[in-house]
Coordinates of C-alpha atoms and ligand atoms in Angstrom, one line a residue:
X152 CA 6.8 -17.2 12.7
X153 CA 4.0 -19.7 13.0
X154 CA 2.8 -17.9 16.1
X155 CA 2.3 -14.6 14.0
X156 CA 0.4 -16.7 11.7
X157 CA -1.6 -18.3 14.1
X158 CA -2.4 -15.1 15.6
X159 CA -3.6 -13.8 12.4
X160 CA -5.5 -16.5 11.2
X161 CA -7.2 -16.1 14.7
X162 CA -7.5 -12.2 14.0
X163 CA -8.9 -13.0 10.3
X164 CA -11.5 -15.5 11.7
X165 CA -13.0 -12.2 13.4
X166 CA -16.1 -12.3 15.0
X167 CA -17.7 -9.2 16.8
X168 CA -15.1 -6.4 16.8
X169 CA -14.8 -4.4 19.7
X170 CA -15.6 -0.4 19.2
X171 CA -12.9 1.2 17.0
X172 CA -9.9 1.4 18.0
X173 CA -7.3 3.5 15.8
X174 CA -4.4 2.2 15.0
X175 CA -1.3 3.2 16.5
X176 CA 0.4 2.7 13.7
X177 CA 0.1 3.7 10.2
X178 CA 2.7 1.7 8.5
X179 CA 3.1 2.3 4.7
X180 CA 5.7 0.5 2.6
X181 CA 6.9 1.3 -0.9
X182 CA 8.7 -1.8 -3.1
X183 CA 10.5 0.2 -5.7
X184 CA 9.5 -1.0 -8.8
X185 CA 7.9 -4.6 -7.8
X186 CA 5.6 -6.0 -10.0
X187 CA 2.6 -7.4 -8.8
X188 CA 3.1 -10.7 -11.4
X189 CA 6.1 -11.8 -8.9
X190 CA 3.4 -12.3 -6.4
X191 CA 1.8 -14.6 -8.6
X192 CA 5.3 -16.3 -10.2
X193 CA 6.6 -17.2 -7.0
X194 CA 3.8 -17.1 -4.9
X195 CA 4.5 -20.9 -3.8
X196 CA 7.7 -19.4 -2.3
X197 CA 6.1 -17.0 -0.7
X198 CA 5.8 -18.1 3.2
X199 CA 7.1 -14.5 4.8
X200 CA 5.7 -11.1 5.3
X201 CA 5.0 -11.1 1.3
X202 CA 2.6 -14.3 1.5
X203 CA 1.4 -13.0 5.0
X204 CA -0.5 -9.8 2.8
X205 CA -1.2 -12.1 -0.2
X206 CA -3.1 -14.3 2.4
X207 CA -4.4 -12.5 4.9
X208 CA -4.8 -9.5 3.5
X209 CA -6.9 -7.2 1.1
X210 CA -5.3 -7.9 -2.0
X211 CA -6.1 -5.1 -5.5
X212 CA -5.2 -7.4 -8.6
X213 CA -5.7 -4.5 -10.8
X214 CA -3.8 -1.7 -9.1
X215 CA -2.1 1.1 -11.1
X216 CA 0.5 4.1 -10.8
X217 CA -2.5 5.7 -13.0
X218 CA 0.2 8.8 -14.4
X219 CA 2.7 8.2 -17.5
X220 CA 6.0 9.0 -16.5
X221 CA 6.3 5.8 -14.2
X222 CA 9.7 7.1 -12.6
X223 CA 10.5 6.7 -8.9
X224 CA 9.6 10.4 -7.3
X225 CA 6.2 11.1 -9.2
X226 CA 5.1 7.3 -7.9
X227 CA 6.1 8.1 -4.6
X228 CA 4.8 11.7 -4.2
X229 CA 1.6 9.9 -5.3
X230 CA 1.4 7.2 -2.8
X231 CA 0.4 9.2 0.4
X232 CA -0.7 12.3 -1.6
X233 CA -4.0 11.2 -2.7
X234 CA -3.1 13.5 -6.0
X235 CA -2.0 12.4 -9.6
X236 CA 2.1 14.2 -10.5
X237 CA 0.0 17.2 -12.4
X238 CA -1.6 18.2 -9.5
X239 CA 1.9 17.2 -6.8
X240 CA 4.4 19.0 -9.0
X241 CA 6.4 16.3 -8.8
X242 CA 6.4 15.0 -12.6
X243 CA 9.8 13.7 -13.1
X244 CA 12.9 12.3 -11.4
X245 CA 15.2 14.9 -12.7
X246 CA 13.1 17.2 -11.0
X247 CA 12.2 15.9 -7.9
X248 CA 13.9 16.7 -4.5
X249 CA 17.4 18.0 -5.7
X250 CA 17.7 21.4 -3.5
X251 CA 21.4 22.7 -3.2
X252 CA 19.8 25.0 -0.5
X253 CA 19.2 22.1 1.9
X254 CA 22.7 20.0 2.0
X255 CA 23.1 16.5 3.8
X256 CA 24.4 16.2 7.0
X257 CA 27.6 14.8 8.1
X258 CA 28.3 13.4 4.5
X259 CA 28.7 15.0 1.1
X260 CA 26.4 14.2 -1.4
X261 CA 22.7 16.4 -3.5
X262 CA 21.1 18.4 -1.2
X263 CA 17.6 17.7 -1.0
X264 CA 13.7 18.5 0.2
X265 CA 10.1 18.5 -1.4
X266 CA 10.6 22.0 -2.2
X267 CA 8.6 21.3 -5.2
X268 CA 5.7 19.4 -3.8
X269 CA 2.4 21.1 -3.4
X270 CA 0.3 20.7 -1.5
X271 CA -0.7 18.5 1.6
X272 CA -0.2 14.7 1.9
X273 CA -1.8 12.2 4.5
X274 CA 0.4 12.8 7.3
X275 CA -0.7 16.5 7.0
X276 CA -4.5 15.6 7.8
X277 CA -3.7 13.4 10.5
X278 CA -1.3 15.9 12.4
X279 CA -4.3 18.3 11.8
X280 CA -6.4 16.0 13.6
X281 CA -3.6 15.5 16.5
X282 CA -1.3 17.6 16.4
X283 CA 1.1 15.5 18.4
X284 CA 1.1 12.9 16.0
X285 CA 4.8 12.0 14.3
X286 CA 6.0 10.1 10.9
X287 CA 9.8 8.2 10.5
X288 CA 10.0 7.7 6.7
X289 CA 13.6 6.0 5.4
X290 CA 14.3 4.6 2.5
X291 CA 17.8 4.1 0.8
X292 CA 16.6 6.8 -2.0
X293 CA 16.0 10.7 -1.0
X294 CA 13.3 11.2 -3.4
X295 CA 11.5 7.8 -2.1
X296 CA 11.6 9.0 2.0
X297 CA 11.1 12.5 1.5
X298 CA 7.8 12.8 -1.0
X299 CA 5.6 10.4 1.1
X300 CA 5.3 13.1 3.5
X301 CA 5.0 16.3 1.3
X302 CA 6.4 18.7 2.7
X303 CA 5.9 18.2 6.4
X304 CA 9.6 18.4 8.5
X305 CA 9.6 15.1 10.4
X306 CA 11.9 12.7 11.3
X307 CA 13.7 11.2 7.0
X308 CA 16.4 9.5 6.5
X309 CA 17.9 7.9 3.8
X310 CA 21.1 6.2 2.7
X311 CA 24.0 8.0 1.2
X312 CA 27.7 6.1 0.9
X313 CA 27.1 4.1 4.0
X314 CA 25.6 5.9 6.6
X315 CA 22.0 7.3 7.1
X316 CA 21.3 10.9 6.7
X317 CA 18.6 13.8 6.4
X318 CA 18.9 17.2 4.8
X319 CA 19.1 20.6 6.6
X320 CA 15.5 21.4 5.3
X321 CA 14.7 19.1 8.6
X322 CA 16.8 19.0 11.0
X323 CA 20.4 21.2 11.8
X324 CA 21.9 17.5 13.4
X325 CA 21.3 14.1 13.3
X326 CA 19.4 12.5 16.5
X327 CA 21.2 10.0 18.5
X328 CA 19.7 7.3 17.7
X329 CA 21.0 8.0 14.1
X330 CA 24.1 8.3 14.7
X331 CA 24.3 4.9 17.1
X332 CA 22.7 2.8 13.8
X333 CA 25.7 4.3 12.0
X334 CA 28.1 3.8 14.0
X335 CA 27.5 -0.1 14.2
X336 CA 29.0 0.0 10.3
X337 CA 26.8 -2.3 9.1
X338 CA 27.3 -1.8 5.5
X339 CA 30.6 -1.5 5.8
X340 CA 31.2 -4.6 7.2
X341 CA 29.4 -6.2 4.5
X342 CA 33.0 -5.7 2.8
X343 CA 33.9 -9.6 1.4
X344 CA 30.7 -10.9 1.9
X345 CA 28.2 -12.8 -0.9
X346 CA 25.0 -12.6 -2.2
X347 CA 23.9 -16.7 -3.1
X348 CA 20.8 -18.3 -4.1
X349 CA 18.4 -18.6 -0.8
X350 CA 16.7 -21.6 -2.2
X351 CA 18.6 -24.4 -3.9
X352 CA 19.4 -24.1 -7.8
X353 CA 16.5 -26.2 -8.9
X354 CA 13.7 -24.3 -6.7
X355 CA 14.3 -21.3 -9.9
X356 CA 13.2 -21.6 -13.3
X357 CA 15.1 -18.8 -14.6
X358 CA 18.1 -19.2 -16.1
X359 CA 21.4 -17.7 -14.4
X360 CA 24.0 -16.2 -17.3
X361 CA 22.5 -13.8 -19.7
X362 CA 25.4 -12.3 -20.3
X363 CA 23.6 -9.0 -21.1
X364 CA 22.5 -8.3 -17.6
X365 CA 24.6 -6.4 -14.9
X366 CA 26.5 -4.7 -17.9
X367 CA 28.2 -7.6 -19.1
X368 CA 29.9 -9.0 -15.9
X369 CA 29.2 -10.7 -12.6
X370 CA 25.6 -11.9 -14.1
X371 CA 25.7 -15.2 -11.8
X372 CA 25.5 -16.6 -8.8
X373 CA 26.9 -16.3 -6.1
X374 CA 27.4 -12.5 -5.9
X375 CA 30.7 -10.8 -4.3
X376 CA 30.5 -7.7 -2.3
X377 CA 34.1 -5.7 -2.8
X378 CA 36.6 -6.4 0.2
X379 CA 37.0 -2.6 0.2
X380 CA 34.9 -1.3 3.0
X381 CA 33.9 2.2 1.6
X382 CA 33.0 -0.1 -2.0
X383 CA 31.3 -2.1 -0.3
X384 CA 28.8 0.2 1.2
X385 CA 28.1 1.3 -2.1
X386 CA 28.3 -1.9 -3.7
X387 CA 25.9 -2.6 -1.3
X388 CA 22.6 -0.7 -3.2
X389 CA 22.3 -3.7 -5.4
X390 CA 21.8 -6.2 -3.4
X391 CA 19.2 -7.6 -0.8
X392 CA 21.0 -6.8 2.5
X393 CA 20.2 -2.8 1.9
X394 CA 16.8 -3.7 1.9
X395 CA 17.3 -5.3 5.8
X396 CA 19.4 -2.9 6.5
X397 CA 16.7 -0.1 5.6
X398 CA 14.2 -2.3 7.6
X399 CA 16.5 -2.4 10.3
X400 CA 16.7 1.1 10.5
X401 CA 13.3 1.7 10.5
X402 CA 13.2 -0.1 13.4
X403 CA 15.5 1.3 15.4
X404 CA 13.6 4.7 14.5
X405 CA 10.3 3.2 15.5
X406 CA 11.8 2.2 19.1
X407 CA 14.0 5.4 19.7
X408 CA 10.9 7.7 18.8
X409 CA 8.2 5.7 20.8
X410 CA 6.1 6.1 17.7
X411 CA 2.4 4.5 17.8
X412 CA 3.1 4.8 22.0
X413 CA 1.6 7.7 22.9
X414 CA -2.1 7.2 22.6
X415 CA -2.7 8.5 19.3
X416 CA -1.9 7.2 15.6
X417 CA 1.8 8.0 14.3
X418 CA 2.9 7.4 10.5
X419 CA 6.0 4.9 9.6
X420 CA 6.9 5.0 5.5
X421 CA 9.6 2.3 4.6
X422 CA 10.7 2.5 0.6
X423 CA 12.7 -0.4 -0.2
X424 CA 15.2 0.3 -2.9
X425 CA 16.8 -2.8 -3.9
X426 CA 14.1 -4.5 -6.1
X427 CA 14.7 -1.2 -8.5
X428 CA 18.5 -1.5 -8.3
X429 CA 18.0 -5.1 -9.4
X430 CA 15.4 -5.0 -12.2
X431 CA 17.0 -2.2 -13.4
X432 CA 20.5 -4.3 -13.5
X433 CA 19.6 -8.2 -14.0
X434 CA 15.8 -7.1 -15.4
X435 CA 12.6 -8.5 -14.3
X436 CA 12.5 -12.4 -15.4
X437 CA 16.1 -12.6 -14.1
X438 CA 17.0 -15.4 -11.3
X439 CA 18.3 -11.9 -9.2
X440 CA 15.2 -10.7 -9.2
X441 CA 13.5 -14.2 -7.8
X442 CA 15.7 -14.6 -5.3
X443 CA 15.5 -10.6 -4.2
X444 CA 11.5 -11.0 -4.0
X445 CA 12.2 -14.5 -1.9
X446 CA 14.4 -12.4 0.4
X447 CA 12.6 -9.1 1.0
X448 CA 9.5 -11.4 1.6
X449 CA 11.7 -13.3 4.3
X450 CA 13.0 -9.6 5.3
X451 CA 9.3 -8.5 6.2
X452 CA 8.2 -11.2 8.1
X453 CA 10.9 -10.6 10.2
X454 CA 9.9 -6.9 10.6
X455 CA 6.1 -8.1 10.6
X456 CA 6.5 -9.6 13.4
X457 CA 8.7 -7.1 15.7
X458 CA 5.9 -4.5 14.4
X459 CA 3.5 -7.4 16.1
X460 CA 5.6 -7.6 19.5
X461 CA 5.6 -3.7 19.7
X462 CA 1.7 -2.9 18.7
X463 CA -0.3 -6.3 19.1
X464 CA -2.1 -7.9 16.4
X465 CA -4.6 -5.1 16.5
X466 CA -2.1 -1.9 16.2
X467 CA -0.9 -1.7 13.3
X468 CA -2.9 -0.9 9.8
X469 CA -0.2 -2.0 6.9
X470 CA -0.5 -0.7 3.4
X471 CA 2.7 -2.3 0.5
X472 CA 2.6 -0.7 -2.9
X473 CA 5.4 0.4 -5.5
X474 CA 5.9 3.5 -7.1
X475 CA 6.1 1.8 -10.8
X476 CA 7.1 -1.4 -12.6
X477 CA 9.3 -2.3 -15.1
X478 CA 9.9 -3.3 -19.0
X479 CA 12.2 -5.8 -19.5
X480 CA 15.5 -5.6 -22.0
X481 CA 15.0 -5.4 -25.4
X482 CA 17.7 -8.2 -25.3
X483 CA 15.3 -10.6 -23.3
X484 CA 11.9 -9.1 -25.3
X485 CA 13.1 -10.1 -28.5
X486 CA 13.9 -13.8 -27.8
X487 CA 10.1 -14.0 -25.8
X488 CA 7.6 -12.8 -28.4
X489 CA 8.7 -9.4 -29.4
X490 CA 11.0 -9.4 -32.4
X491 CA 12.6 -6.2 -33.3
X492 CA 12.4 -3.8 -30.2
X493 CA 14.8 -1.8 -29.2
X494 CA 16.1 1.4 -27.6
X495 CA 14.7 4.7 -28.6
X496 CA 17.4 7.9 -28.7
X497 CA 16.3 10.9 -30.0
X498 CA 18.9 13.3 -28.8
X499 CA 19.8 14.2 -33.1
X500 CA 16.5 14.9 -33.4
X501 CA 15.8 17.5 -30.3
X502 CA 19.7 18.4 -31.2
X503 CA 18.8 19.5 -34.8
X504 CA 15.5 21.4 -34.0
X505 CA 17.5 23.8 -31.2
X506 CA 19.9 24.4 -33.9
X507 CA 17.5 25.9 -35.7
X508 CA 16.8 28.3 -33.2
X509 CA 16.9 32.0 -32.9
X510 CA 18.3 32.1 -29.2
X511 CA 21.0 30.6 -27.5
X512 CA 19.5 31.1 -24.0
X513 CA 16.6 28.9 -24.1
X514 CA 16.0 25.4 -25.6
X515 CA 13.9 22.8 -26.0
X516 CA 14.6 18.9 -24.4
X517 CA 12.9 16.0 -23.8
X518 CA 12.8 13.8 -20.4
X519 CA 11.2 10.2 -20.2
X520 CA 8.7 11.2 -23.3
X521 CA 7.7 14.7 -22.0
X522 CA 9.1 17.3 -24.5
X523 CA 9.8 20.6 -22.4
X524 CA 10.6 24.3 -23.3
X525 CA 13.1 25.8 -20.8
X526 CA 11.2 29.1 -21.3
X527 CA 8.3 29.4 -24.2
X528 CA 7.3 33.4 -23.2
X529 CA 11.3 34.4 -23.9
X530 CA 11.8 32.2 -26.3
X531 CA 8.4 33.9 -28.3
X532 CA 9.9 37.3 -27.2
X533 CA 13.3 36.0 -29.2
X534 CA 11.3 35.6 -32.0
X535 CA 10.4 31.9 -32.7
X536 CA 7.8 30.5 -33.3
X537 CA 7.3 27.6 -30.6
X538 CA 4.5 26.5 -32.1
X539 CA 6.1 25.8 -35.7
X540 CA 8.9 24.5 -34.2
X541 CA 6.9 21.8 -31.9
X542 CA 5.0 20.6 -34.9
X543 CA 8.1 20.1 -36.8
X544 CA 9.8 18.6 -33.6
X545 CA 6.3 16.1 -33.5
X546 CA 6.7 15.4 -37.4
X547 CA 10.2 14.0 -36.7
X548 CA 9.7 12.2 -33.5
X549 CA 6.9 10.2 -35.3
X550 CA 9.5 8.6 -37.9
X551 CA 11.8 7.2 -35.2
X552 CA 11.6 3.5 -34.5
X553 CA 9.7 2.8 -31.4
X554 CA 7.5 5.8 -31.3
X555 CA 4.1 5.0 -31.1
X556 CA 2.4 8.3 -31.2
X557 CA 3.5 12.1 -30.3
X558 CA 0.5 14.0 -28.6
X559 CA 0.3 18.0 -28.0
X560 CA 0.2 18.5 -24.0
X561 CA -2.9 20.5 -24.2
X562 CA -5.0 17.9 -25.9
X563 CA -4.5 15.2 -23.2
X564 CA -4.9 17.9 -20.1
X565 CA -8.4 17.3 -19.2
X566 CA -8.7 13.9 -21.6
X567 CA -9.3 11.3 -18.5
X568 CA -10.8 8.7 -20.8
X569 CA -11.1 5.3 -19.4
X570 CA -10.9 4.1 -22.9
X571 CA -7.6 5.2 -24.0
X572 CA -5.2 4.4 -21.0
X573 CA -2.7 6.3 -22.7
X574 CA -4.0 9.3 -23.0
X575 CA -5.5 9.4 -19.4
X576 CA -1.9 8.9 -17.9
X577 CA -0.9 11.8 -19.7
X578 CA -3.7 13.9 -18.9
X579 CA -2.6 12.7 -15.1
X580 CA 0.6 13.4 -15.6
X581 CA 1.1 17.1 -17.5
X582 CA -0.5 20.0 -15.6
X583 CA -1.1 23.0 -17.7
X584 CA 1.5 25.3 -15.7
X585 CA 4.0 22.6 -16.1
X586 CA 6.3 23.3 -19.1
X587 CA 5.2 20.0 -20.8
X588 CA 4.4 21.1 -24.5
X589 CA 4.6 17.0 -26.5
X590 CA 4.2 14.4 -24.9
X591 CA 5.8 11.1 -26.8
X592 CA 4.6 7.0 -26.2
X593 CA 6.9 4.2 -27.4
X594 CA 5.8 1.0 -28.4
X595 CA 5.2 -1.6 -26.3
X596 CA 8.4 -3.3 -25.2
X597 CA 10.4 -0.2 -26.0
X598 CA 12.8 1.5 -23.9
X599 CA 14.2 5.1 -23.8
X600 CA 18.2 5.0 -24.6
X601 CA 20.1 5.9 -21.2
X602 CA 23.2 5.0 -22.4
X603 CA 23.4 2.1 -20.6
X604 CA 21.5 -1.9 -21.2
X605 CA 19.7 -1.8 -18.3
X606 CA 16.0 -2.8 -18.0
X607 CA 13.9 0.5 -17.4
X608 CA 10.7 2.2 -17.1
X609 CA 8.9 5.5 -17.1
X610 CA 6.4 4.8 -19.9
X611 CA 2.3 4.5 -19.7
X612 CA 2.7 1.2 -20.5
X613 CA 0.6 -1.6 -18.3
X614 CA 4.0 -2.6 -17.6
X615 CA 5.5 0.1 -16.3
X616 CA 2.1 1.4 -14.4
X617 CA 0.5 -2.3 -12.7
X618 CA 1.9 -2.3 -9.3
X619 CA 1.2 -4.3 -5.9
X620 CA -1.4 -2.8 -3.8
X621 CA -2.4 -5.0 -0.5
X622 CA -4.0 -3.5 3.2
X623 CA -3.7 -5.5 6.2
X624 CA -5.3 -4.5 9.9
X625 CA -8.2 -5.1 12.0
X626 CA -10.3 -2.3 10.0
X627 CA -9.4 -4.8 6.8
X628 CA -11.8 -7.3 5.3
X629 CA -9.5 -9.8 3.5
X630 CA -10.2 -10.8 0.3
X631 CA -9.1 -10.6 -3.4
X632 CA -10.5 -7.1 -5.5
X633 CA -10.4 -7.2 -9.1
X634 CA -11.4 -3.9 -9.6
X635 CA -8.9 -1.1 -11.3
X636 CA -7.9 1.1 -8.4
X637 CA -5.0 3.3 -8.3
X638 CA -2.1 4.5 -5.9
X639 CA -4.4 7.5 -5.3
X640 CA -6.4 6.1 -3.7
X641 CA -4.6 4.6 -0.8
X642 CA -4.4 8.3 0.8
X643 CA -8.2 8.7 1.0
X644 CA -8.8 5.3 1.9
X645 CA -6.6 5.7 5.0
X646 CA -8.2 8.9 6.0
X647 CA -11.2 7.6 6.1
X648 CA -10.4 4.6 8.3
X649 CA -8.6 7.0 10.4
X650 CA -12.0 9.2 10.1
X651 CA -9.5 12.1 8.8
X652 CA -10.6 14.8 6.2
X653 CA -8.3 15.4 3.2
X654 CA -7.5 19.1 3.4
X655 CA -8.0 19.8 -0.1
X656 CA -9.6 18.2 -3.5
X657 CA -7.9 14.6 -4.0
X658 CA -7.7 12.5 -7.4
X659 CA -8.4 9.0 -5.9
X660 CA -11.7 7.4 -3.9
X661 CA -12.0 5.8 -0.8
X662 CA -11.7 2.0 -1.3
X663 CA -14.7 1.2 1.0
X664 CA -15.7 -2.0 0.0
X665 CA -12.6 -3.7 1.5
X666 CA -13.5 -1.6 5.1
X667 CA -14.7 -4.2 7.4
X668 CA -17.9 -3.3 8.5
X669 CA -17.1 -3.5 12.0
X670 CA -15.4 -0.3 12.2
Ligands
ZN173 ZN1 11.5 3.6 -8.3

């Protein structure tokens, strides 16, 4: 650790750089639900990989997933495509990577593929310039592994009930290195283990005893995994260890595939999911979140050290970001300056409108603030006055507590207005052909009711859209950059650094000011 820091410090001091060498490996790390304010809050205790990026990287302090439905699938589709959800076709989790024609290998579970993803992504541009380039993408979640690579049939793996798997969209059988890693049975061997605090309890300012956390049970440290190995392999998904297993699997893949060892640039994408699980169950202001972020920091220190051993201090170009932020539990917010906030349920309002329809084949439904119709054309053919139905629904929704505004999709499309972030984020979200009719925005700190007492994201609020964005590598000038940037800027910036041309128009911009002048 000390040696690694010393080498990085020397590299950052610079001196004239030699002829531009492309990186051997581009590494894109997404930390699911990581809010950038955590990095400030815990800064003094971040002595590992996050601390290293904060100190020696280019740190953007006003970065956003600048679209409205801040869910995992839309966010991950944005990061390496350079395009908004309105243009990637991935506008919600529930119409994300699900694909029954692409079953999993070696384990039961929902099939998955990028069939809904439109257009190209960064890896396609890389491969167009270097046909031998390869990519590995790894996550606990299918959507977080699949979408960063767009439609590319590369090495893409996610976690399912104790093992890493993929789907038949990619391959027909699991490669030997994946089977060998699964044979280690690390998740099953976690049975009966404990998640304790990393540091002494006095190092944590947050109260540990909040009875609304984790469904009202097991909300204090230490957290114990079940003694049954199968149950432990599932429960592991809500503990920090899942992220360390994911990083270990990624490194096993890097070694087995020989990424970055063939004289051209390869791509590694890793999405770490436990911050999201902890955020939902315990909230952004919990002691559990504090400990989770510290542990990710330490895991990344190990991981970056391993990459340095393999590629040297000049061989890696690294990006770290998140797919969205999170809004606290209303139970927390009500006692922290936001009295009266709650969860918004509109099922009965939507059901009343559907009951009045003159067709049973089609319906109106709402998903994270987007009101969609199953088929506007069929509803019209059946004699339904769709516009009238929607106007009625909009009027009813506006009367619901917690609803800030209801807008027609046609009134936000094309309105990329900087002065109004909510409308702007919706304009980045919905496409003319996406089936979205109305968009509903909640008041700050309110949540959609999912039926669970959890913290949630998915709104066009700053809480949910603000993300960390950090770059590190010899091509990058370290520093803190305060201008407003977006996750769609990542792909065009990486393309610029590698002298690649995006294969289609992108929504993002090259973050030129942090590119080292010698490059
Ligand atoms: Zn997510």
